[in-house]
Coordinates of C-alpha atoms in Angstrom, one line a residue:
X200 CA 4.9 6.4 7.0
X201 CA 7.1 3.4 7.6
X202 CA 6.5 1.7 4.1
X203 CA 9.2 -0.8 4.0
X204 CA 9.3 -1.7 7.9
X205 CA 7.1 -4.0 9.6
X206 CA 5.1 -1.3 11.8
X207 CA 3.2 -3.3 13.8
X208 CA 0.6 -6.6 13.7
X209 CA -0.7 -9.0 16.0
X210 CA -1.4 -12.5 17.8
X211 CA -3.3 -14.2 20.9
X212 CA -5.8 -16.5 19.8
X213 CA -6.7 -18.1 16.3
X214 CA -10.3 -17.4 14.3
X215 CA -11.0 -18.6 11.3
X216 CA -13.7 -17.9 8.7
X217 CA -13.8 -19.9 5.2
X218 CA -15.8 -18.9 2.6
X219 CA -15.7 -22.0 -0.7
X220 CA -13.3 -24.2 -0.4
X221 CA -9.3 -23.8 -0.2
X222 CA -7.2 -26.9 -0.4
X223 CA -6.3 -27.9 3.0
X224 CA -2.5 -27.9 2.8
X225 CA -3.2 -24.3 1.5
X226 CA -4.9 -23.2 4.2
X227 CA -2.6 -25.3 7.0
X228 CA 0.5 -23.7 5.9
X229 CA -1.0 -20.1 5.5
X230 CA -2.6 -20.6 9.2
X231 CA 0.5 -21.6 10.7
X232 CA 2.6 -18.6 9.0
X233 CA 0.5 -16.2 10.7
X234 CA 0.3 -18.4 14.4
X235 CA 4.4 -18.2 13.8
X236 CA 3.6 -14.4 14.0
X237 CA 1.8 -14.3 16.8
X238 CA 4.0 -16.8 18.7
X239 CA 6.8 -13.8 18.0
X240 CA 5.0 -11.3 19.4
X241 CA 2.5 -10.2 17.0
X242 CA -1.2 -8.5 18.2
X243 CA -3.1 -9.7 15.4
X244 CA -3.2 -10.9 11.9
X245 CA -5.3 -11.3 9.1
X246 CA -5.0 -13.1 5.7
X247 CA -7.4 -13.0 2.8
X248 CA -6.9 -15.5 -0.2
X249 CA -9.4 -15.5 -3.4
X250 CA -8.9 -18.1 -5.8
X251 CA -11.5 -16.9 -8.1
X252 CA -14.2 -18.9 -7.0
X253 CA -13.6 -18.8 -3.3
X254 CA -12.7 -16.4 -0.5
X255 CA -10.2 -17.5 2.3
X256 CA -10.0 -15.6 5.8
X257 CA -7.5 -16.6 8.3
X258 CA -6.7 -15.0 11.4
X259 CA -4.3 -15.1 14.3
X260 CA -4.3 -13.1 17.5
X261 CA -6.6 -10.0 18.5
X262 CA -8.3 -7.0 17.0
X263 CA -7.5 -5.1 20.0
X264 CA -5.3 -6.5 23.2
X265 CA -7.5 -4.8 25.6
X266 CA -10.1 -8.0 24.6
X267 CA -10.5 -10.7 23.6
X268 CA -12.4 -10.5 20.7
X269 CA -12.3 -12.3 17.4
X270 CA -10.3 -10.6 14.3
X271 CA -13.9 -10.4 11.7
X272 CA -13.3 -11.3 8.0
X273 CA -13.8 -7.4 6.9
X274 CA -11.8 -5.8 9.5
X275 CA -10.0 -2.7 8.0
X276 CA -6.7 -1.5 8.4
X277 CA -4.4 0.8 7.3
X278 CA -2.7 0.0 4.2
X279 CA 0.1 2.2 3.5
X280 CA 2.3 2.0 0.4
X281 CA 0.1 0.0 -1.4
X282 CA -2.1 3.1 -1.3
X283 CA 1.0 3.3 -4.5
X284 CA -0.6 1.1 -7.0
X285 CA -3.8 2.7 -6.2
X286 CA -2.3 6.1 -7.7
X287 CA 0.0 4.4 -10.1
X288 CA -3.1 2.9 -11.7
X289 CA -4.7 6.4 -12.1
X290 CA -1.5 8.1 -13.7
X291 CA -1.6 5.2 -16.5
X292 CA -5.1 5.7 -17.0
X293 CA -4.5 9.3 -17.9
X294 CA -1.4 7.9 -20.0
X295 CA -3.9 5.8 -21.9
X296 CA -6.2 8.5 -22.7
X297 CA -3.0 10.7 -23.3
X298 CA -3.7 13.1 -21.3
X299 CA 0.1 12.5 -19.7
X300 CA 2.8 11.1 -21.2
X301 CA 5.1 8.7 -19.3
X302 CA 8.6 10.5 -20.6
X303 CA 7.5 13.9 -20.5
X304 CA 8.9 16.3 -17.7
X305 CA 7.1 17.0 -14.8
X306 CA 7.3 20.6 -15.4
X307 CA 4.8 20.1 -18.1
X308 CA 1.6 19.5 -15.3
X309 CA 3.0 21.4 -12.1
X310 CA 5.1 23.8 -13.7
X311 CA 7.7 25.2 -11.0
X312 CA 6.8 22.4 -8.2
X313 CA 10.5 20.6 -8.6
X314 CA 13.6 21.5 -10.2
X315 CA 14.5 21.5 -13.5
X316 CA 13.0 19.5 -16.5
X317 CA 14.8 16.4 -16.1
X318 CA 12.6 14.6 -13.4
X319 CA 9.8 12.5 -15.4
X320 CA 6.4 11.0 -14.7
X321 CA 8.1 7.4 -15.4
X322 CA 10.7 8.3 -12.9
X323 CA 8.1 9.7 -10.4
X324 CA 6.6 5.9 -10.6
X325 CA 10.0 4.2 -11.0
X326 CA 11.1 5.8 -7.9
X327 CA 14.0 7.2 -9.9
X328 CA 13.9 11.1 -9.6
X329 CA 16.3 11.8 -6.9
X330 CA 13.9 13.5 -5.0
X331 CA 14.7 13.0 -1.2
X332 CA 12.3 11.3 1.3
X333 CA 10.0 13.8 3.5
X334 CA 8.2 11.5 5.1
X335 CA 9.7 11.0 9.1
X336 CA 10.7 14.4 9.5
X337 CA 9.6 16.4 12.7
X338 CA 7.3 18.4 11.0
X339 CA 5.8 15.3 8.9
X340 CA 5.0 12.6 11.2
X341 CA 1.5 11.1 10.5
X342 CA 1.2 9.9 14.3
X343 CA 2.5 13.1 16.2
X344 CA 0.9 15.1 13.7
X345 CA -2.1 13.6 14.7
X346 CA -1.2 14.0 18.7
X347 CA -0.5 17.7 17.7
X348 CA -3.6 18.2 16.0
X349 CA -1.8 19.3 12.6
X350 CA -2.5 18.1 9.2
X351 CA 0.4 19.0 6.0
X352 CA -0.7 20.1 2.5
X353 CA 1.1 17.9 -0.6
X354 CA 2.9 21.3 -1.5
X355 CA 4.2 21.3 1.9
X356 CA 5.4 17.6 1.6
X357 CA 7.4 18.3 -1.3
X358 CA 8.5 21.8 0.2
X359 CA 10.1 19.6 2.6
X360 CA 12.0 17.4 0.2
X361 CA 13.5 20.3 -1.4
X362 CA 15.2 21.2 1.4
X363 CA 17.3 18.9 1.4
X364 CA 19.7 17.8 -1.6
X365 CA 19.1 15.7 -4.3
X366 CA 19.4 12.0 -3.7
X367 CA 20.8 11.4 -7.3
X368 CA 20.7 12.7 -10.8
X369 CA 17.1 12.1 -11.9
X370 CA 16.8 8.4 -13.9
X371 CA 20.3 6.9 -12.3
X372 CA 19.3 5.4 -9.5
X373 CA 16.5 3.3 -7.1
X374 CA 15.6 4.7 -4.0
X375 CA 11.8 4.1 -2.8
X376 CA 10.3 7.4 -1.2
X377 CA 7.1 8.6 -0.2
X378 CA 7.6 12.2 -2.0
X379 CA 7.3 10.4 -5.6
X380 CA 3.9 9.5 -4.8
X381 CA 2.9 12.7 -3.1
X382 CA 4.1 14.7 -6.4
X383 CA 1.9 12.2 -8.4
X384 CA -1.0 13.1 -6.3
X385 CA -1.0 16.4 -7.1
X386 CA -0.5 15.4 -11.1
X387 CA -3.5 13.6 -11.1
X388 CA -5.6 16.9 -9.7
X389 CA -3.8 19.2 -11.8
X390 CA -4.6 17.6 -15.0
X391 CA -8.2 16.3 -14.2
X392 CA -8.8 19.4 -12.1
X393 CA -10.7 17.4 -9.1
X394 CA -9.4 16.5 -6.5
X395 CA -7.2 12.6 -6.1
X396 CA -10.0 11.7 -3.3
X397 CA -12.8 11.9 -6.3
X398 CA -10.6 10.8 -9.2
X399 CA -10.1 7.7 -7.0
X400 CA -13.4 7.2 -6.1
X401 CA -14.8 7.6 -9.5
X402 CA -12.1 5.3 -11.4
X403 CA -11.2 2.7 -9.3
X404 CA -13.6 2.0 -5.8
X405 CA -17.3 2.7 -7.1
X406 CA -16.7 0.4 -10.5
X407 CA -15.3 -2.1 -8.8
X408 CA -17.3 -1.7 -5.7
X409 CA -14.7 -1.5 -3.2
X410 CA -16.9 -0.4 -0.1
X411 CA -14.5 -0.9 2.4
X412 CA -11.6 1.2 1.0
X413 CA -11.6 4.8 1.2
X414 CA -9.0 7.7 1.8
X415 CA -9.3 9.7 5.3
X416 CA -9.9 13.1 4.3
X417 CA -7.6 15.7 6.4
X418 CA -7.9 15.3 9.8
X419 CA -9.9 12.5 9.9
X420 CA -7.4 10.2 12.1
X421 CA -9.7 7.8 13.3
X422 CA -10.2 4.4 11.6
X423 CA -14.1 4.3 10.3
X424 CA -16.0 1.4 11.4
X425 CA -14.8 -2.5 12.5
X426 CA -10.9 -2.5 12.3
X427 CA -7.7 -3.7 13.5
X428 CA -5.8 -1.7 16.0
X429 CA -2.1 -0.9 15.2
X430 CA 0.5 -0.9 17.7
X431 CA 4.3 -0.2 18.1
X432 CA 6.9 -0.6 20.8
X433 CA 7.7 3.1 21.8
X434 CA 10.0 4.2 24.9
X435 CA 6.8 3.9 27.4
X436 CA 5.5 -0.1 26.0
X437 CA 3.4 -1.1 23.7
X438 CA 1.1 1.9 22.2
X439 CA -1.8 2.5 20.2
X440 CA -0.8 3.8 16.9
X441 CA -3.7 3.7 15.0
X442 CA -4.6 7.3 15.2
X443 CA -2.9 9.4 12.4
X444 CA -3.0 12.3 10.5
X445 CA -3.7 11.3 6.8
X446 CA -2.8 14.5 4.9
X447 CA 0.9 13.7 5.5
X448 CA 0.8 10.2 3.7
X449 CA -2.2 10.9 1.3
X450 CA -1.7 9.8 -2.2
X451 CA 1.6 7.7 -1.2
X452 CA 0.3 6.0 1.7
X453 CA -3.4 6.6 3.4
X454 CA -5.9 4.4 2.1
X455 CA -7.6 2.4 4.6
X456 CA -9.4 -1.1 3.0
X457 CA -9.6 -5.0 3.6
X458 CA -7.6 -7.8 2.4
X459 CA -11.2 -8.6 0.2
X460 CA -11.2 -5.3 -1.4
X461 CA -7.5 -5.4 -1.8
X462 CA -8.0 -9.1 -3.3
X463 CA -10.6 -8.1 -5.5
X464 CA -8.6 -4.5 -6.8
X465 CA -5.6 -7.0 -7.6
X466 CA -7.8 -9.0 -9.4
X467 CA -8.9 -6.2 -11.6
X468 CA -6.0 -4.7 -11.8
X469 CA -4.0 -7.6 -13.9
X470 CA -6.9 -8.8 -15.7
X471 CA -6.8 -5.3 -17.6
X472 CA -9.8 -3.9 -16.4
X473 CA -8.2 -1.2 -14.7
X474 CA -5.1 -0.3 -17.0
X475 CA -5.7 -0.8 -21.1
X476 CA -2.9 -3.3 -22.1
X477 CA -0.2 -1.6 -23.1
X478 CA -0.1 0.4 -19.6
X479 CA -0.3 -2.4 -17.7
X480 CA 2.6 -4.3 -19.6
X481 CA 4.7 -1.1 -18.7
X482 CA 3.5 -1.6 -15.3
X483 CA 4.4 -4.8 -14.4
X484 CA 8.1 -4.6 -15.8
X485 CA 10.8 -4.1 -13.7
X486 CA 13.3 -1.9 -14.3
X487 CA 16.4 -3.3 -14.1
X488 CA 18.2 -1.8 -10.8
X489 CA 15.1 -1.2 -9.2
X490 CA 14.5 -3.8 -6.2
X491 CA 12.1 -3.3 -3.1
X492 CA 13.1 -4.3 0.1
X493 CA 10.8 -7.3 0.2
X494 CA 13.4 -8.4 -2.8
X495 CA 11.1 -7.4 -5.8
X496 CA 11.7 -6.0 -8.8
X497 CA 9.9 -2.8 -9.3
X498 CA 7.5 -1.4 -12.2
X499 CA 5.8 1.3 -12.3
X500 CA 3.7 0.9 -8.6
X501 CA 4.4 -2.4 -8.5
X502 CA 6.9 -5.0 -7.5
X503 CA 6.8 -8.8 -9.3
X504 CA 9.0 -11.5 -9.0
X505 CA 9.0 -15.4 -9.8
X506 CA 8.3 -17.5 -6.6
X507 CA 10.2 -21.0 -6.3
X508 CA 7.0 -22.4 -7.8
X509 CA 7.8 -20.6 -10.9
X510 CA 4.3 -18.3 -10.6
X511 CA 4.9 -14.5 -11.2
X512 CA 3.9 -12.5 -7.9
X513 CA 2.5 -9.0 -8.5
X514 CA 2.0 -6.8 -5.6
X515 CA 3.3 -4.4 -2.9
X516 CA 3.9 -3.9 0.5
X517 CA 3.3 -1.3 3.4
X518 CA 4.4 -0.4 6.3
X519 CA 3.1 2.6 9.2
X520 CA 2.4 3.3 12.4
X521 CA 1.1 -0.3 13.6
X522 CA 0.2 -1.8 10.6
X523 CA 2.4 -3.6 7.9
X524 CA 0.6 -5.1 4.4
X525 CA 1.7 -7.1 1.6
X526 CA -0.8 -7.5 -1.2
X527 CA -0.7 -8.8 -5.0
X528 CA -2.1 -12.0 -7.0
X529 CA -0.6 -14.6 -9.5
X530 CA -2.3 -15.5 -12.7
X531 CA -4.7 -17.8 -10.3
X532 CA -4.5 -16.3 -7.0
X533 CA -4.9 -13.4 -4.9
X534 CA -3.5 -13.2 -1.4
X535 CA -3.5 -10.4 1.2
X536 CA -2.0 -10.4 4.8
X537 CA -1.7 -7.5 7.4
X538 CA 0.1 -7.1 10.8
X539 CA -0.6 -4.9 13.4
X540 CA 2.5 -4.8 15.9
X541 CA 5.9 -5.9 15.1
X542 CA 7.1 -9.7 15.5
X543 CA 10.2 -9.9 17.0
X544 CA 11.6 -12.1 14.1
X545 CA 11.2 -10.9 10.5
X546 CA 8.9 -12.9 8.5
X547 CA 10.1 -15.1 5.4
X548 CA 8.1 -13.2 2.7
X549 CA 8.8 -15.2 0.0
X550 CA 8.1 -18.5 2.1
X551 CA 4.6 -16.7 3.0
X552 CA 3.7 -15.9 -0.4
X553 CA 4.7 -19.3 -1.7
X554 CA 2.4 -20.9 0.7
X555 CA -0.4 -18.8 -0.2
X556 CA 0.1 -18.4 -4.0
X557 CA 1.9 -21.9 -5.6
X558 CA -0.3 -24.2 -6.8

């Protein structure tokens, strides 16, 4: 997993299919943000924007740049840490029907799995355990895994953050990492006792009909149906990417969807018909100290902050091998954009989002 690096995105010739209406300046500004990214070396990109009554998909670049075909309006990709709110959203859904409690221990639901009784399921979501990052190692590396044929078990992941210190005393400090999310995996399953893959399925993507999102099962590296291809700038060129083993990210970073099911989850997700009230307010408040690298304040799974505009963003990004996503909504807006090969100049985020999400 790379989640807060762009991994990889693309560029070389512009499609664009509109569904409704968008305002033009909207749509102008958004399509030159993502031609900027091809013009710095992107493969491809995609953007989805949903204004309630009308879907918005602009393009930039190529699927796959062995072709020359046309980036399609349902295209998945890999989505990476937002695969975070996903899971976030079924912890507070078992908070609501208090069947976990936010500022009880860990312990309590994987008894022995970390250290101690001081790590929390609030600091799991907070990314405030101290629990170090196994994500990168030799051993779990989604892409070589994948080249190796080897897949890694979530006790495994965690195995591997243990062996190495703590990063801080739990609850004192920000740092984002994958293994929060991986632990919070395996809380859902051992307090519903099935597994994350159903639980998901059966809360979030058949009520809201998200057929285009699902989560690889083990060894599954291929990307099912239509999709973007994910590249990255390794030691021999430019490389396919888009193979990877999905046990390793799992719960913390392997869904695969589309910028409309993304749109439509967002949606859903701050209108309350995901999380009751209550959970969702706890969601969406940052915790003061506790800022992503895209410069948001983060909740519980999610990041917010106020755009120039004065509009409150929602969302989260993700980056990994060859594909980087940032997804969320306003009030009035949802908006969705994916790369799939690194620009050579880091794009403004804020400047992106603003031209997709201000009035």
């Amino acid at each position: 997993m790379r989640s807060h690096v762009l991994a990889t995105i693309a560029v070389v010739a512009t499609s664009m299919a509109l569904v409704g209406c968008a305002t033009l300046q909207r749509t102008v500004e958004v399509q030159s943000d993502l031609d900027s990214l091809t013009k710095s070396g992107a493969v491809g990109s995609i953007a989805t924007l949903d204004d309630n009554s009308t879907t918005t998909v602009l393009t930039s670049g190529v699927p796959h740049q062995t072709n020359g075909d046309s980036i399609g309006p349902r295209y998945r990709v890999r989505i990476a840490g937002v695969t975070k709110t996903f899971t976030a959203a079924l912890v507070l859904q078992l908070v609501a029907q208090d069947k976990v409690g936010l500022d009880a221990p860990v312990q309590r639901y994987l008894p022995g799995l970390v250290p101690g009784d001081t790590i929390t399921v609030r600091h799991l979501l907070q990314h405030r355990s101290g629990l170090a990052e196994f994500a990168g190692e030799p051993n779990a590396d989604e892409w070589v895994a994948a080249n190796e044929n080897r897949t890694l078990t979530p006790a495994d992941a965690v195995a591997i953050a243990l062996s190495k210190p703590a990063q801080f005393e739990p609850g004192s400090a920000f740092r984002y990492t994958n293994t929060n999310y991986i632990v919070l995996g395996m809380l859902v399953e051992a307090v519903t006792g099935r597994s994350y893959a159903d639980e998901l399925r059966t809360r979030i993507l058949e009520p809201l009909e998200l057929e285009d999102t699902y989560l690889p099962p083990p060894g599954e590296r291929d990307i099912r149906g239509e999709h973007m291809t994910g590249y990255a700038d390794l030691p021999g060129g430019r490389t396919d990417v888009s193979r990877i083993e999905p046990s390793i990210p799992w719960s913390a970073g392997a869904l695969v969807s589309t910028g409309k099911d993304l749109n439509t989850f967002w949606r859903a997700l701050l209108s309350g018909r995901i999380v009751p009230e209550n959970e969702l307010t706890e969601m969406t408040t940052p915790h003061a100290g506790a800022t992503e690298a895209e410069g948001l304040g983060y909740g519980l799974g999610v990041g917010s902050t106020e755009l120039p505009c004065g509009v409150t963003y929602i969302g989260h990004s993700g980056g990994i091998y060859g594909y980087y996503t940032l997804s969320g909504a306003t009030e009035d807006r949802a908006y969705t954009v994916t790369l799939t090969s690194t620009p050579k100049e880091q794009p403004d985020i804020v400047a992106m989002l603003s031209h997709a999400l201000c009035p």
